[in-house]
mmCIF file of C-alpha atoms in Angstrom:
data_model
loop_
_atom_site.group_PDB
_atom_site.id
_atom_site.type_symbol
_atom_site.label_atom_id
_atom_site.label_comp_id
_atom_site.label_asym_id
_atom_site.label_seq_id
_atom_site.Cartn_x
_atom_site.Cartn_y
_atom_site.Cartn_z
ATOM 1 C CA UNK A 1 241.341 164.304 107.860
ATOM 2 C CA UNK A 2 240.415 161.606 105.392
ATOM 3 C CA UNK A 3 236.751 160.614 105.134
ATOM 4 C CA UNK A 4 235.975 156.948 105.800
ATOM 5 C CA UNK A 5 235.676 154.820 102.714
ATOM 6 C CA UNK A 6 232.132 154.236 101.532
ATOM 7 C CA UNK A 7 231.199 150.620 100.777
ATOM 8 C CA UNK A 8 229.314 150.686 97.445
ATOM 9 C CA UNK A 9 227.804 147.230 98.088
ATOM 10 C CA UNK A 10 226.345 148.396 101.435
ATOM 11 C CA UNK A 11 224.941 151.533 99.738
ATOM 12 C CA UNK A 12 223.300 149.415 97.019
ATOM 13 C CA UNK A 13 221.850 147.098 99.679
ATOM 14 C CA UNK A 14 220.403 150.005 101.556
ATOM 15 C CA UNK A 15 218.925 151.572 98.368
ATOM 16 C CA UNK A 16 217.372 148.193 97.443
ATOM 17 C CA UNK A 17 215.810 147.873 100.933
ATOM 18 C CA UNK A 18 214.354 151.391 100.690
ATOM 19 C CA UNK A 19 212.907 150.699 97.258
ATOM 20 C CA UNK A 20 211.371 147.428 98.404
ATOM 21 C CA UNK A 21 209.730 149.095 101.377
ATOM 22 C CA UNK A 22 208.279 151.761 99.086
ATOM 23 C CA UNK A 23 206.986 149.376 96.429
ATOM 24 C CA UNK A 24 205.917 146.246 98.412
ATOM 25 C CA UNK A 25 203.900 145.639 101.568
ATOM 26 C CA UNK A 26 206.449 143.631 103.576
ATOM 27 C CA UNK A 27 204.735 143.624 107.021
ATOM 28 C CA UNK A 28 202.999 140.347 106.450
ATOM 29 C CA UNK A 29 203.871 137.913 109.225
ATOM 30 C CA UNK A 30 204.396 134.207 108.720
ATOM 31 C CA UNK A 31 202.584 133.575 111.970
ATOM 32 C CA UNK A 32 199.512 135.066 110.333
ATOM 33 C CA UNK A 33 199.604 132.223 107.818
ATOM 34 C CA UNK A 34 200.069 129.621 110.512
ATOM 35 C CA UNK A 35 197.137 131.007 112.488
ATOM 36 C CA UNK A 36 194.931 131.126 109.379
ATOM 37 C CA UNK A 37 195.797 127.520 108.674
ATOM 38 C CA UNK A 38 194.906 126.338 112.125
ATOM 39 C CA UNK A 39 191.588 128.161 111.848
ATOM 40 C CA UNK A 40 190.904 126.463 108.476
ATOM 41 C CA UNK A 41 191.679 123.002 109.900
ATOM 42 C CA UNK A 42 189.358 123.664 112.832
ATOM 43 C CA UNK A 43 186.664 124.814 110.438
ATOM 44 C CA UNK A 44 187.062 121.750 108.232
ATOM 45 C CA UNK A 45 186.801 119.562 111.362
ATOM 46 C CA UNK A 46 183.635 121.425 112.474
ATOM 47 C CA UNK A 47 182.111 121.031 108.988
ATOM 48 C CA UNK A 48 182.925 117.316 108.897
ATOM 49 C CA UNK A 49 181.359 116.816 112.328
ATOM 50 C CA UNK A 50 178.208 118.706 111.376
ATOM 51 C CA UNK A 51 177.743 116.854 108.128
ATOM 52 C CA UNK A 52 178.198 113.477 109.847
ATOM 53 C CA UNK A 53 175.652 114.500 112.414
ATOM 54 C CA UNK A 54 173.171 115.485 109.724
ATOM 55 C CA UNK A 55 173.808 112.733 107.192
ATOM 56 C CA UNK A 56 175.499 109.922 109.077
ATOM 57 C CA UNK A 57 178.766 108.268 108.171
ATOM 58 C CA UNK A 58 178.558 109.381 104.516
ATOM 59 C CA UNK A 59 178.652 113.015 105.565
ATOM 60 C CA UNK A 60 180.077 115.207 102.753
ATOM 61 C CA UNK A 61 179.344 112.562 100.081
ATOM 62 C CA UNK A 62 175.645 112.679 101.078
ATOM 63 C CA UNK A 63 175.698 116.488 100.772
ATOM 64 C CA UNK A 64 176.815 116.195 97.166
ATOM 65 C CA UNK A 65 173.597 114.353 96.374
ATOM 66 C CA UNK A 66 171.252 116.367 98.641
ATOM 67 C CA UNK A 67 168.018 117.941 97.461
ATOM 68 C CA UNK A 68 167.410 121.689 97.377
ATOM 69 C CA UNK A 69 165.392 121.489 100.569
ATOM 70 C CA UNK A 70 168.155 119.618 102.372
ATOM 71 C CA UNK A 71 170.790 122.126 101.189
ATOM 72 C CA UNK A 72 168.750 125.060 102.442
ATOM 73 C CA UNK A 73 168.479 123.423 105.805
ATOM 74 C CA UNK A 74 172.209 123.163 106.265
ATOM 75 C CA UNK A 75 173.082 126.448 104.501
ATOM 76 C CA UNK A 76 172.723 128.735 107.588
ATOM 77 C CA UNK A 77 175.194 126.625 109.574
ATOM 78 C CA UNK A 78 177.706 126.446 106.727
ATOM 79 C CA UNK A 79 177.456 130.144 106.002
ATOM 80 C CA UNK A 80 177.843 130.929 109.744
ATOM 81 C CA UNK A 81 180.820 128.605 109.957
ATOM 82 C CA UNK A 82 182.481 130.271 106.939
ATOM 83 C CA UNK A 83 181.894 133.718 108.444
ATOM 84 C CA UNK A 84 183.354 132.633 111.769
ATOM 85 C CA UNK A 85 186.425 131.212 110.007
ATOM 86 C CA UNK A 86 186.975 134.382 107.976
ATOM 87 C CA UNK A 87 186.518 136.556 111.043
ATOM 88 C CA UNK A 88 188.940 134.486 113.168
ATOM 89 C CA UNK A 89 191.537 134.338 110.340
ATOM 90 C CA UNK A 90 191.357 138.133 109.828
ATOM 91 C CA UNK A 91 191.785 138.709 113.600
ATOM 92 C CA UNK A 92 194.815 136.458 113.736
ATOM 93 C CA UNK A 93 196.320 138.009 110.571
ATOM 94 C CA UNK A 94 195.776 141.537 111.820
ATOM 95 C CA UNK A 95 197.301 140.773 115.271
ATOM 96 C CA UNK A 96 200.529 139.266 113.951
ATOM 97 C CA UNK A 97 200.935 141.639 111.006
ATOM 98 C CA UNK A 98 200.427 144.654 113.256
ATOM 99 C CA UNK A 99 202.957 143.277 115.686
ATOM 100 C CA UNK A 100 205.521 142.780 112.908
ATOM 101 C CA UNK A 101 204.883 146.242 111.477
ATOM 102 C CA UNK A 102 205.481 147.827 114.864
ATOM 103 C CA UNK A 103 208.675 145.850 115.408
ATOM 104 C CA UNK A 104 209.933 146.928 111.967
ATOM 105 C CA UNK A 105 208.738 150.513 112.396
ATOM 106 C CA UNK A 106 206.593 150.277 109.271
ATOM 107 C CA UNK A 107 203.002 151.604 108.792
ATOM 108 C CA UNK A 108 200.325 149.025 108.521
ATOM 109 C CA UNK A 109 197.471 150.890 106.697
ATOM 110 C CA UNK A 110 199.292 152.892 104.077
ATOM 111 C CA UNK A 111 198.608 153.165 100.343
ATOM 112 C CA UNK A 112 200.263 149.831 99.705
ATOM 113 C CA UNK A 113 198.255 148.131 102.385
ATOM 114 C CA UNK A 114 195.041 149.507 100.918
ATOM 115 C CA UNK A 115 195.921 148.345 97.436
ATOM 116 C CA UNK A 116 196.823 144.906 98.751
ATOM 117 C CA UNK A 117 193.532 144.646 100.585
ATOM 118 C CA UNK A 118 191.537 145.737 97.600
ATOM 119 C CA UNK A 119 193.361 143.339 95.233
ATOM 120 C CA UNK A 120 192.484 140.474 97.605
ATOM 121 C CA UNK A 121 188.918 141.557 98.388
ATOM 122 C CA UNK A 122 187.547 141.839 94.817
ATOM 123 C CA UNK A 123 188.262 138.263 93.694
ATOM 124 C CA UNK A 124 187.424 136.844 97.146
ATOM 125 C CA UNK A 125 183.975 138.560 97.398
ATOM 126 C CA UNK A 126 183.171 137.618 93.737
ATOM 127 C CA UNK A 127 184.287 134.058 94.372
ATOM 128 C CA UNK A 128 182.390 133.684 97.603
ATOM 129 C CA UNK A 129 179.114 134.850 96.015
ATOM 130 C CA UNK A 130 179.711 132.644 92.957
ATOM 131 C CA UNK A 131 180.363 129.581 95.141
ATOM 132 C CA UNK A 132 177.247 130.342 97.217
ATOM 133 C CA UNK A 133 175.193 130.321 93.965
ATOM 134 C CA UNK A 134 176.751 127.010 93.001
ATOM 135 C CA UNK A 135 175.740 125.512 96.342
ATOM 136 C CA UNK A 136 172.184 126.750 96.150
ATOM 137 C CA UNK A 137 171.760 125.513 92.561
ATOM 138 C CA UNK A 138 173.075 122.087 93.399
ATOM 139 C CA UNK A 139 176.620 122.114 92.101
ATOM 140 C CA UNK A 140 177.972 121.282 95.530
ATOM 141 C CA UNK A 141 180.952 119.397 94.173
ATOM 142 C CA UNK A 142 182.289 122.610 92.563
ATOM 143 C CA UNK A 143 182.150 124.730 95.743
ATOM 144 C CA UNK A 144 185.490 123.750 97.243
ATOM 145 C CA UNK A 145 187.288 123.829 93.903
ATOM 146 C CA UNK A 146 185.757 127.267 93.225
ATOM 147 C CA UNK A 147 186.885 128.529 96.618
ATOM 148 C CA UNK A 148 190.433 127.332 96.057
ATOM 149 C CA UNK A 149 190.578 128.682 92.531
ATOM 150 C CA UNK A 150 189.235 132.143 93.425
ATOM 151 C CA UNK A 151 191.479 132.345 96.464
ATOM 152 C CA UNK A 152 194.512 131.403 94.403
ATOM 153 C CA UNK A 153 193.629 134.041 91.782
ATOM 154 C CA UNK A 154 193.171 136.605 94.600
ATOM 155 C CA UNK A 155 196.681 135.824 95.866
ATOM 156 C CA UNK A 156 198.152 136.117 92.404
ATOM 157 C CA UNK A 157 196.393 139.443 91.975
ATOM 158 C CA UNK A 158 197.765 140.731 95.273
ATOM 159 C CA UNK A 159 201.260 139.330 94.951
ATOM 160 C CA UNK A 160 202.502 142.305 93.005
ATOM 161 C CA UNK A 161 202.112 144.421 96.126
ATOM 162 C CA UNK A 162 203.814 142.105 98.620
ATOM 163 C CA UNK A 163 206.354 139.312 99.004
ATOM 164 C CA UNK A 164 207.134 136.928 96.138
ATOM 165 C CA UNK A 165 206.111 133.841 98.178
ATOM 166 C CA UNK A 166 202.451 134.909 97.991
ATOM 167 C CA UNK A 167 202.492 134.143 94.274
ATOM 168 C CA UNK A 168 203.638 130.554 94.906
ATOM 169 C CA UNK A 169 200.966 130.062 97.556
ATOM 170 C CA UNK A 170 198.398 131.276 95.012
ATOM 171 C CA UNK A 171 199.663 128.838 92.374
ATOM 172 C CA UNK A 172 199.425 126.066 94.914
ATOM 173 C CA UNK A 173 195.839 126.910 95.719
ATOM 174 C CA UNK A 174 194.898 126.982 91.987
ATOM 175 C CA UNK A 175 196.552 123.589 91.448
ATOM 176 C CA UNK A 176 194.657 122.073 94.416
ATOM 177 C CA UNK A 177 191.394 123.595 93.087
ATOM 178 C CA UNK A 178 191.898 121.940 89.693
ATOM 179 C CA UNK A 179 192.679 118.617 91.324
ATOM 180 C CA UNK A 180 189.593 118.933 93.519
ATOM 181 C CA UNK A 181 187.456 119.204 90.344
ATOM 182 C CA UNK A 182 188.692 115.711 89.375
ATOM 183 C CA UNK A 183 188.056 114.248 92.807
ATOM 184 C CA UNK A 184 184.707 115.719 93.899
ATOM 185 C CA UNK A 185 184.261 113.342 96.804
ATOM 186 C CA UNK A 186 187.389 114.616 98.529
ATOM 187 C CA UNK A 187 186.300 118.234 98.816
ATOM 188 C CA UNK A 188 186.795 118.537 102.584
ATOM 189 C CA UNK A 189 190.237 116.992 102.241
ATOM 190 C CA UNK A 190 191.313 119.474 99.545
ATOM 191 C CA UNK A 191 189.850 122.267 101.733
ATOM 192 C CA UNK A 192 192.053 121.200 104.603
ATOM 193 C CA UNK A 193 195.090 120.785 102.368
ATOM 194 C CA UNK A 194 194.727 124.204 100.681
ATOM 195 C CA UNK A 195 193.434 126.518 103.386
ATOM 196 C CA UNK A 196 194.866 124.579 106.311
ATOM 197 C CA UNK A 197 198.175 122.884 105.597
ATOM 198 C CA UNK A 198 198.936 125.257 102.705
ATOM 199 C CA UNK A 199 198.766 128.271 104.951
ATOM 200 C CA UNK A 200 200.681 126.562 107.764
ATOM 201 C CA UNK A 201 203.535 125.520 105.444
ATOM 202 C CA UNK A 202 203.660 128.966 103.834
ATOM 203 C CA UNK A 203 203.583 130.677 107.249
ATOM 204 C CA UNK A 204 206.399 128.567 108.672
ATOM 205 C CA UNK A 205 208.510 129.230 105.534
ATOM 206 C CA UNK A 206 207.932 132.962 105.819
ATOM 207 C CA UNK A 207 208.618 133.051 109.520
ATOM 208 C CA UNK A 208 211.915 131.106 109.195
ATOM 209 C CA UNK A 209 213.039 133.138 106.211
ATOM 210 C CA UNK A 210 212.122 136.688 107.324
ATOM 211 C CA UNK A 211 211.380 136.817 110.991
ATOM 212 C CA UNK A 212 213.604 134.483 112.997
#
């Protein structure tokens, strides 16, 4: 009895898929990006409301010219808000990524996942501490650009372990960070664009391309 013909193209496709799974963390969910973007927009809104309550209609612009004593007064709220945003974004990302990993039958916390997390964490922690120092020392206008730049660099650093689209998101964040340096009064707007709309757009693209 003759053996069924083997399709070389199908074999190559299967080999490529196996190699991709072994070299890249592909369990990231687009819905994680959408959720993180929504959290960022909510955080930007909460920050805007707080600064208007503290400084009046000028809000963020007044913060740029604040004294050290004034900055130390608002610092606990801003740090707490940042911590809440990071925690909420991580919870959303973990939920949707774990769900996708289970659907695809892929492990979540393997060696690739650990390398990806470490590649993200080092620039993010360094950038967060650096931006905190900028705020305390009075360089408030550089805080949002610094956050965007360090986050973009973190994404670029981690992109070698995951999907190609992460690199483009990182380049977008870097570009927005550089623009924010030129327009210091629009810091909250650039924060919302980068961390909010940037994540939502990336997440919808990823969801439509890989998950629908």
